PDB file of C-alpha atoms in Angstrom:
ATOM      1  CA  VAL A  33       0.000   0.000   0.000  1.00  0.00           C
ATOM      2  CA  SER A  34       1.522   3.281  -1.060  1.00  0.00           C
ATOM      3  CA  GLY A  35       1.456   6.015   1.539  1.00  0.00           C
ATOM      4  CA  GLU A  36       0.062   8.708  -0.686  1.00  0.00           C
ATOM      5  CA  PRO A  37      -3.663   7.735  -0.872  1.00  0.00           C
ATOM      6  CA  VAL A  38      -3.608   7.009   2.853  1.00  0.00           C
ATOM      7  CA  PHE A  39      -2.087  10.367   3.438  1.00  0.00           C
ATOM      8  CA  ALA A  40      -4.644  12.173   1.299  1.00  0.00           C
ATOM      9  CA  ALA A  41      -7.544  10.291   2.816  1.00  0.00           C
ATOM     10  CA  LEU A  42      -6.504  11.182   6.327  1.00  0.00           C
ATOM     11  CA  SER A  43      -5.829  14.826   5.610  1.00  0.00           C
ATOM     12  CA  ASP A  44      -9.533  15.510   6.054  1.00  0.00           C
ATOM     13  CA  PRO A  45     -10.825  15.898   9.643  1.00  0.00           C
ATOM     14  CA  THR A  46     -14.248  14.461   8.790  1.00  0.00           C
ATOM     15  CA  ARG A  47     -12.635  11.328   7.433  1.00  0.00           C
ATOM     16  CA  ARG A  48     -10.516  11.020  10.542  1.00  0.00           C
ATOM     17  CA  THR A  49     -13.667  11.341  12.631  1.00  0.00           C
ATOM     18  CA  LEU A  50     -15.346   8.605  10.596  1.00  0.00           C
ATOM     19  CA  LEU A  51     -12.343   6.335  10.877  1.00  0.00           C
ATOM     20  CA  THR A  52     -12.078   6.847  14.609  1.00  0.00           C
ATOM     21  CA  ARG A  53     -15.802   6.119  14.971  1.00  0.00           C
ATOM     22  CA  LEU A  54     -15.487   2.928  12.907  1.00  0.00           C
ATOM     23  CA  SER A  55     -12.480   1.849  14.924  1.00  0.00           C
ATOM     24  CA  ASP A  56     -14.024   2.564  18.317  1.00  0.00           C
ATOM     25  CA  GLY A  57     -17.596   1.536  17.586  1.00  0.00           C
ATOM     26  CA  GLY A  58     -17.122  -1.244  15.086  1.00  0.00           C
ATOM     27  CA  PRO A  59     -18.520  -1.647  11.567  1.00  0.00           C
ATOM     28  CA  ALA A  60     -21.376   0.617  10.559  1.00  0.00           C
ATOM     29  CA  THR A  61     -23.411   1.704   7.565  1.00  0.00           C
ATOM     30  CA  ALA A  62     -23.464   5.227   6.161  1.00  0.00           C
ATOM     31  CA  THR A  63     -26.985   5.686   7.529  1.00  0.00           C
ATOM     32  CA  GLN A  64     -25.872   4.755  11.032  1.00  0.00           C
ATOM     33  CA  LEU A  65     -22.843   7.037  10.841  1.00  0.00           C
ATOM     34  CA  ALA A  66     -24.915   9.945   9.563  1.00  0.00           C
ATOM     35  CA  ALA A  67     -27.324   9.478  12.467  1.00  0.00           C
ATOM     36  CA  GLU A  68     -24.513   9.542  15.014  1.00  0.00           C
ATOM     37  CA  LEU A  69     -22.409  12.342  13.606  1.00  0.00           C
ATOM     38  CA  PRO A  70     -23.250  15.856  12.480  1.00  0.00           C
ATOM     39  CA  ILE A  71     -22.633  14.932   8.859  1.00  0.00           C
ATOM     40  CA  SER A  72     -25.162  14.324   6.094  1.00  0.00           C
ATOM     41  CA  ARG A  73     -25.509  10.787   4.781  1.00  0.00           C
ATOM     42  CA  GLN A  74     -24.431  11.982   1.361  1.00  0.00           C
ATOM     43  CA  ALA A  75     -21.218  13.435   2.793  1.00  0.00           C
ATOM     44  CA  VAL A  76     -20.607  10.301   4.835  1.00  0.00           C
ATOM     45  CA  VAL A  77     -20.834   8.152   1.724  1.00  0.00           C
ATOM     46  CA  LYS A  78     -18.429  10.404  -0.149  1.00  0.00           C
ATOM     47  CA  HIS A  79     -15.863  10.331   2.651  1.00  0.00           C
ATOM     48  CA  LEU A  80     -16.191   6.592   3.164  1.00  0.00           C
ATOM     49  CA  GLU A  81     -15.493   6.123  -0.505  1.00  0.00           C
ATOM     50  CA  ALA A  82     -12.248   8.086  -0.165  1.00  0.00           C
ATOM     51  CA  LEU A  83     -11.282   5.941   2.826  1.00  0.00           C
ATOM     52  CA  ARG A  84     -12.087   2.816   0.863  1.00  0.00           C
ATOM     53  CA  GLU A  85      -9.882   3.933  -2.044  1.00  0.00           C
ATOM     54  CA  ALA A  86      -7.050   4.394   0.432  1.00  0.00           C
ATOM     55  CA  GLN A  87      -7.770   0.865   1.695  1.00  0.00           C
ATOM     56  CA  LEU A  88      -8.405   2.157   5.184  1.00  0.00           C
ATOM     57  CA  VAL A  89     -11.898   0.687   5.196  1.00  0.00           C
ATOM     58  CA  THR A  90     -13.539  -2.190   3.404  1.00  0.00           C
ATOM     59  CA  SER A  91     -17.161  -2.305   2.380  1.00  0.00           C
ATOM     60  CA  ALA A  92     -19.637  -5.167   2.215  1.00  0.00           C
ATOM     61  CA  ARG A  93     -23.161  -4.994   0.903  1.00  0.00           C
ATOM     62  CA  GLU A  94     -25.838  -5.914   3.408  1.00  0.00           C
ATOM     63  CA  GLY A  95     -29.315  -5.882   1.912  1.00  0.00           C
ATOM     64  CA  ARG A  96     -29.887  -2.351   0.718  1.00  0.00           C
ATOM     65  CA  GLU A  97     -27.062  -0.908   2.776  1.00  0.00           C
ATOM     66  CA  VAL A  98     -23.277  -1.082   2.682  1.00  0.00           C
ATOM     67  CA  ARG A  99     -21.411  -1.795   5.875  1.00  0.00           C
ATOM     68  CA  TYR A 100     -17.944  -0.316   6.387  1.00  0.00           C
ATOM     69  CA  THR A 101     -15.150  -1.848   8.457  1.00  0.00           C
ATOM     70  CA  VAL A 102     -11.723  -0.423   9.356  1.00  0.00           C
ATOM     71  CA  THR A 103      -8.771  -2.316   7.939  1.00  0.00           C
ATOM     72  CA  LEU A 104      -5.378  -2.294   9.493  1.00  0.00           C
ATOM     73  CA  GLU A 105      -3.006  -3.003   6.676  1.00  0.00           C
ATOM     74  CA  PRO A 106      -1.923   0.604   6.143  1.00  0.00           C
ATOM     75  CA  LEU A 107      -1.478   0.988   9.882  1.00  0.00           C
ATOM     76  CA  ALA A 108       0.576  -2.156  10.361  1.00  0.00           C
ATOM     77  CA  ASP A 109       3.734  -0.558   8.974  1.00  0.00           C
ATOM     78  CA  ALA A 110       3.410   2.167  11.539  1.00  0.00           C
ATOM     79  CA  VAL A 111       3.185  -0.282  14.399  1.00  0.00           C
ATOM     80  CA  GLY A 112       6.157  -2.205  13.072  1.00  0.00           C
ATOM     81  CA  TRP A 113       8.203   0.962  12.801  1.00  0.00           C
ATOM     82  CA  ILE A 114       7.443   1.950  16.385  1.00  0.00           C
ATOM     83  CA  ALA A 115       8.403  -1.487  17.681  1.00  0.00           C
ATOM     84  CA  ASP A 116      11.634  -1.664  15.650  1.00  0.00           C
ATOM     85  CA  VAL A 117      12.816   1.832  16.412  1.00  0.00           C
ATOM     86  CA  GLY A 118      11.935   1.467  20.083  1.00  0.00           C
ATOM     87  CA  ALA A 119      13.998  -1.714  20.353  1.00  0.00           C
ATOM     88  CA  GLN A 120      16.935  -0.017  18.629  1.00  0.00           C
ATOM     89  CA  TRP A 121      16.938   2.875  21.102  1.00  0.00           C
ATOM     90  CA  ASP A 122      16.623   0.493  24.042  1.00  0.00           C
ATOM     91  CA  SER A 123      19.806  -1.214  22.992  1.00  0.00           C
ATOM     92  CA  ARG A 124      21.632   2.047  22.163  1.00  0.00           C
ATOM     93  CA  LEU A 125      20.730   3.590  25.508  1.00  0.00           C
ATOM     94  CA  ALA A 126      21.963   0.458  27.273  1.00  0.00           C
ATOM     95  CA  ALA A 127      25.278   1.021  25.506  1.00  0.00           C
ATOM     96  CA  LEU A 128      25.275   4.677  26.573  1.00  0.00           C
ATOM     97  CA  GLN A 129      24.622   3.629  30.137  1.00  0.00           C
ATOM     98  CA  SER A 130      27.620   1.331  30.067  1.00  0.00           C
ATOM     99  CA  GLN A 131      29.823   4.277  29.051  1.00  0.00           C
ATOM    100  CA  PHE A 132      28.981   5.747  32.435  1.00  0.00           C
ATOM    101  CA  SER A 133      28.895   2.656  34.615  1.00  0.00           C
ATOM    102  CA  ALA A 134      32.130   1.179  33.300  1.00  0.00           C
ATOM    103  CA  PRO A 135      35.431   2.800  34.283  1.00  0.00           C
ATOM    104  CA  ARG A 136      36.258   5.485  31.765  1.00  0.00           C
ATOM    105  CA  SER A 137      39.000   4.304  29.484  1.00  0.00           C
ATOM    106  CA  PRO A 138      41.680   6.885  28.832  1.00  0.00           C
ATOM    107  CA  LYS A 139      41.324   8.481  25.431  1.00  0.00           C
TER     108      LYS A 139
ATOM    109  CA  MET B 207       0.906  17.932   1.175  1.00  0.00           C
ATOM    110  CA  GLU B 208       1.577  19.956   4.264  1.00  0.00           C
ATOM    111  CA  LEU B 209       1.504  18.580   7.719  1.00  0.00           C
ATOM    112  CA  GLY B 210      -0.087  19.977  10.785  1.00  0.00           C
ATOM    113  CA  LYS B 211      -0.539  23.417   9.333  1.00  0.00           C
ATOM    114  CA  ALA B 212      -4.272  23.701   9.527  1.00  0.00           C
ATOM    115  CA  GLY B 213      -5.425  25.741  12.481  1.00  0.00           C
ATOM    116  CA  ARG B 214      -6.449  23.582  15.376  1.00  0.00           C
ATOM    117  CA  GLU B 215      -6.118  20.278  13.650  1.00  0.00           C
ATOM    118  CA  THR B 216      -4.550  17.544  15.652  1.00  0.00           C
ATOM    119  CA  VAL B 217      -2.278  15.092  13.973  1.00  0.00           C
ATOM    120  CA  VAL B 218      -0.765  12.073  15.596  1.00  0.00           C
ATOM    121  CA  ILE B 219       2.679  11.253  14.374  1.00  0.00           C
ATOM    122  CA  HIS B 220       4.875   8.219  14.677  1.00  0.00           C
ATOM    123  CA  SER B 221       7.107   8.869  17.560  1.00  0.00           C
ATOM    124  CA  VAL B 222       9.303   6.783  19.795  1.00  0.00           C
ATOM    125  CA  GLU B 223      10.519   8.240  23.042  1.00  0.00           C
ATOM    126  CA  ARG B 224      13.006   6.820  25.501  1.00  0.00           C
ATOM    127  CA  GLU B 225      14.624   8.147  28.652  1.00  0.00           C
ATOM    128  CA  LEU B 226      17.722   7.101  30.501  1.00  0.00           C
ATOM    129  CA  LEU B 227      18.980   8.422  33.812  1.00  0.00           C
ATOM    130  CA  LEU B 228      22.733   8.567  34.200  1.00  0.00           C
ATOM    131  CA  PRO B 229      23.123   8.665  37.987  1.00  0.00           C
ATOM    132  CA  GLY B 230      25.674  11.130  39.202  1.00  0.00           C
ATOM    133  CA  ALA B 231      26.664  12.218  35.705  1.00  0.00           C
ATOM    134  CA  GLU B 232      27.117  15.898  34.937  1.00  0.00           C
ATOM    135  CA  PRO B 233      25.242  17.196  31.879  1.00  0.00           C
ATOM    136  CA  ASN B 234      28.495  18.397  30.322  1.00  0.00           C
ATOM    137  CA  GLU B 235      29.947  14.944  30.664  1.00  0.00           C
ATOM    138  CA  ALA B 236      26.862  13.368  29.091  1.00  0.00           C
ATOM    139  CA  TRP B 237      26.936  16.022  26.370  1.00  0.00           C
ATOM    140  CA  GLU B 238      30.316  14.717  25.368  1.00  0.00           C
ATOM    141  CA  SER B 239      28.819  11.278  24.855  1.00  0.00           C
ATOM    142  CA  VAL B 240      26.183  12.829  22.628  1.00  0.00           C
ATOM    143  CA  THR B 241      28.362  15.045  20.468  1.00  0.00           C
ATOM    144  CA  ASP B 242      31.852  13.575  20.433  1.00  0.00           C
ATOM    145  CA  THR B 243      31.823  11.441  17.296  1.00  0.00           C
ATOM    146  CA  GLU B 244      33.768   8.617  18.858  1.00  0.00           C
ATOM    147  CA  ARG B 245      31.667   8.403  21.999  1.00  0.00           C
ATOM    148  CA  LEU B 246      28.432   8.911  20.089  1.00  0.00           C
ATOM    149  CA  GLY B 247      29.362   6.202  17.620  1.00  0.00           C
ATOM    150  CA  ASP B 248      30.202   3.904  20.492  1.00  0.00           C
ATOM    151  CA  TRP B 249      26.657   3.861  21.827  1.00  0.00           C
ATOM    152  CA  LEU B 250      24.844   4.300  18.531  1.00  0.00           C
ATOM    153  CA  GLY B 251      26.744   1.256  17.330  1.00  0.00           C
ATOM    154  CA  GLY B 252      28.657   2.557  14.346  1.00  0.00           C
ATOM    155  CA  ASP B 253      31.144   5.013  12.893  1.00  0.00           C
ATOM    156  CA  VAL B 254      29.772   8.522  13.119  1.00  0.00           C
ATOM    157  CA  ASP B 255      30.854  11.423  10.981  1.00  0.00           C
ATOM    158  CA  LEU B 256      29.431  14.700  12.097  1.00  0.00           C
ATOM    159  CA  ASP B 257      29.755  18.372  11.234  1.00  0.00           C
ATOM    160  CA  PRO B 258      28.527  19.846  14.509  1.00  0.00           C
ATOM    161  CA  ALA B 259      26.635  22.854  13.174  1.00  0.00           C
ATOM    162  CA  PRO B 260      23.083  23.384  11.931  1.00  0.00           C
ATOM    163  CA  GLY B 261      22.912  22.063   8.388  1.00  0.00           C
ATOM    164  CA  GLY B 262      26.113  20.101   8.849  1.00  0.00           C
ATOM    165  CA  GLU B 263      26.376  16.577   7.573  1.00  0.00           C
ATOM    166  CA  PHE B 264      25.565  13.600   9.730  1.00  0.00           C
ATOM    167  CA  GLN B 265      26.602  10.126   8.722  1.00  0.00           C
ATOM    168  CA  ILE B 266      26.754   6.780  10.424  1.00  0.00           C
ATOM    169  CA  VAL B 267      27.887   3.380   9.207  1.00  0.00           C
ATOM    170  CA  PHE B 268      26.548   0.735  11.562  1.00  0.00           C
ATOM    171  CA  ASP B 269      28.873  -1.938  12.869  1.00  0.00           C
ATOM    172  CA  GLY B 270      28.224  -5.398  11.493  1.00  0.00           C
ATOM    173  CA  THR B 271      25.496  -4.581   9.004  1.00  0.00           C
ATOM    174  CA  GLU B 272      27.529  -1.787   7.359  1.00  0.00           C
ATOM    175  CA  GLU B 273      24.213  -0.031   6.874  1.00  0.00           C
ATOM    176  CA  GLU B 274      24.901   3.583   6.049  1.00  0.00           C
ATOM    177  CA  ARG B 275      22.607   6.414   6.998  1.00  0.00           C
ATOM    178  CA  THR B 276      23.175   9.963   5.919  1.00  0.00           C
ATOM    179  CA  GLY B 277      21.461  13.097   7.053  1.00  0.00           C
ATOM    180  CA  PHE B 278      22.087  16.488   8.535  1.00  0.00           C
ATOM    181  CA  VAL B 279      22.247  18.329  11.808  1.00  0.00           C
ATOM    182  CA  GLU B 280      19.195  20.408  12.575  1.00  0.00           C
ATOM    183  CA  GLU B 281      20.323  21.830  15.888  1.00  0.00           C
ATOM    184  CA  ILE B 282      23.238  21.337  18.201  1.00  0.00           C
ATOM    185  CA  ASP B 283      22.983  23.537  21.257  1.00  0.00           C
ATOM    186  CA  PRO B 284      25.637  23.073  23.951  1.00  0.00           C
ATOM    187  CA  ASP B 285      23.888  25.473  26.334  1.00  0.00           C
ATOM    188  CA  GLU B 286      20.486  23.820  26.150  1.00  0.00           C
ATOM    189  CA  HIS B 287      22.101  20.402  25.714  1.00  0.00           C
ATOM    190  CA  ARG B 288      19.931  19.615  22.756  1.00  0.00           C
ATOM    191  CA  PHE B 289      21.044  17.826  19.605  1.00  0.00           C
ATOM    192  CA  ALA B 290      18.639  17.168  16.759  1.00  0.00           C
ATOM    193  CA  PHE B 291      19.508  15.499  13.492  1.00  0.00           C
ATOM    194  CA  TRP B 292      17.814  13.813  10.580  1.00  0.00           C
ATOM    195  CA  TRP B 293      18.857  10.545   9.066  1.00  0.00           C
ATOM    196  CA  ARG B 294      17.563   8.400   6.271  1.00  0.00           C
ATOM    197  CA  ARG B 295      17.225   4.645   6.230  1.00  0.00           C
ATOM    198  CA  PRO B 296      18.537   3.228   2.978  1.00  0.00           C
ATOM    199  CA  GLU B 297      16.107   0.294   2.865  1.00  0.00           C
ATOM    200  CA  ASP B 298      12.975   2.394   2.504  1.00  0.00           C
ATOM    201  CA  GLU B 299      14.382   5.918   2.262  1.00  0.00           C
ATOM    202  CA  LEU B 300      12.366   6.904   5.285  1.00  0.00           C
ATOM    203  CA  SER B 301      13.743  10.100   6.806  1.00  0.00           C
ATOM    204  CA  THR B 302      13.286  10.488  10.508  1.00  0.00           C
ATOM    205  CA  ARG B 303      14.241  13.116  13.039  1.00  0.00           C
ATOM    206  CA  VAL B 304      16.152  12.272  16.181  1.00  0.00           C
ATOM    207  CA  GLU B 305      16.325  14.636  19.103  1.00  0.00           C
ATOM    208  CA  ILE B 306      18.612  13.901  22.015  1.00  0.00           C
ATOM    209  CA  SER B 307      18.319  16.228  24.970  1.00  0.00           C
ATOM    210  CA  LEU B 308      19.800  16.296  28.433  1.00  0.00           C
ATOM    211  CA  GLU B 309      18.210  17.477  31.604  1.00  0.00           C
ATOM    212  CA  GLU B 310      19.956  17.979  34.910  1.00  0.00           C
ATOM    213  CA  THR B 311      18.132  16.368  37.806  1.00  0.00           C
ATOM    214  CA  ASP B 312      18.923  15.791  41.464  1.00  0.00           C
ATOM    215  CA  GLU B 313      19.836  12.188  40.705  1.00  0.00           C
ATOM    216  CA  GLY B 314      21.960  12.827  37.666  1.00  0.00           C
ATOM    217  CA  THR B 315      21.514  13.601  34.002  1.00  0.00           C
ATOM    218  CA  LEU B 316      18.366  12.496  32.264  1.00  0.00           C
ATOM    219  CA  VAL B 317      18.901  11.627  28.615  1.00  0.00           C
ATOM    220  CA  ARG B 318      15.809  11.835  26.459  1.00  0.00           C
ATOM    221  CA  VAL B 319      15.684  10.488  22.905  1.00  0.00           C
ATOM    222  CA  VAL B 320      12.756  11.102  20.585  1.00  0.00           C
ATOM    223  CA  GLU B 321      12.705   9.698  17.066  1.00  0.00           C
ATOM    224  CA  THR B 322       9.900  10.983  14.908  1.00  0.00           C
ATOM    225  CA  SER B 323       8.737  10.044  11.465  1.00  0.00           C
ATOM    226  CA  PRO B 324       6.913  13.058  10.075  1.00  0.00           C
ATOM    227  CA  MET B 325       6.627  11.749   6.536  1.00  0.00           C
ATOM    228  CA  ALA B 326       4.619   8.761   7.635  1.00  0.00           C
ATOM    229  CA  THR B 327       2.486  10.918   9.827  1.00  0.00           C
ATOM    230  CA  LEU B 328      -1.004  10.471   8.678  1.00  0.00           C
ATOM    231  CA  ASP B 329      -1.344   6.735   8.446  1.00  0.00           C
ATOM    232  CA  LEU B 330      -1.690   6.703  12.192  1.00  0.00           C
ATOM    233  CA  ILE B 331      -4.304   8.930  13.676  1.00  0.00           C
ATOM    234  CA  GLY B 332      -4.593   7.701  17.193  1.00  0.00           C
ATOM    235  CA  ILE B 333      -6.835   4.794  16.394  1.00  0.00           C
ATOM    236  CA  PRO B 334      -6.465   2.044  18.972  1.00  0.00           C
ATOM    237  CA  LEU B 335      -5.145  -0.965  17.154  1.00  0.00           C
ATOM    238  CA  PRO B 336      -7.050  -4.152  17.886  1.00  0.00           C
ATOM    239  CA  GLY B 337      -5.031  -6.676  19.815  1.00  0.00           C
ATOM    240  CA  ARG B 338      -2.613  -4.100  21.099  1.00  0.00           C
ATOM    241  CA  GLY B 339      -4.817  -2.199  23.477  1.00  0.00           C
ATOM    242  CA  ALA B 340      -5.014   1.528  23.695  1.00  0.00           C
ATOM    243  CA  GLN B 341      -1.596   1.824  25.271  1.00  0.00           C
ATOM    244  CA  GLY B 342       0.179   0.491  22.180  1.00  0.00           C
ATOM    245  CA  PRO B 343       3.862  -0.305  22.091  1.00  0.00           C
ATOM    246  CA  THR B 344       4.827   3.250  22.907  1.00  0.00           C
ATOM    247  CA  ALA B 345       3.197   6.581  23.363  1.00  0.00           C
ATOM    248  CA  LEU B 346       2.041   8.307  20.234  1.00  0.00           C
ATOM    249  CA  ALA B 347       3.000  11.921  20.154  1.00  0.00           C
ATOM    250  CA  LEU B 348       0.278  14.450  19.745  1.00  0.00           C
ATOM    251  CA  ALA B 349       1.355  17.440  17.715  1.00  0.00           C
ATOM    252  CA  VAL B 350      -1.097  20.282  17.869  1.00  0.00           C
ATOM    253  CA  ALA B 351      -0.521  22.904  15.245  1.00  0.00           C
TER     254      ALA B 351
END
């Protein structure tokens, strides 16, 4: 997944609100989201479509409605980065600590 | 695409923060470990080449892997004990910012490291990730423009 569509999709505060709602409250239809949030159903559908193009949500038809679910693939890289970089600094700081706990070697 | 510029918008960015207390150490002594290329390279785990001025080159070749990262110095302030630089990972060309700062405390010098990935900013917006709980692997920094 390229970062650019994700980036563009998330640049809009309404879309971030929708994504947060879908993440916190679970899958929902545009009608449900429009009822909960101060956004028209038409606008909700438009924003959900942008999120879907960025692969941040998936959609599944349910009768006459479409249900939207958050997907994690674009977010997984972020979690991996945080874990990797955190582990690297843990080990570097341990090495820094040993500079101070070990007797200083003459330069 | 500009980041975090829009009024009161809140953007969560990838950020890793670590702290280390060096008991009994003076800030000036710790500052040497942060800015002397040999001592810095020793704990970063590689050979560091550094032009210690804003805009100066920063380079490290990691021991073992020979991975080379290049970047530049953003700030190096011996009075505030703050050193910020950017480096770029060769494998994905991701540029990140590292800030190392020192704070004098009663117990010793507190070293704080923050590595931030502004370019990857918006694919994380503070959504709790299922299976990881709200606390996540580390704190996510909240940058309010």
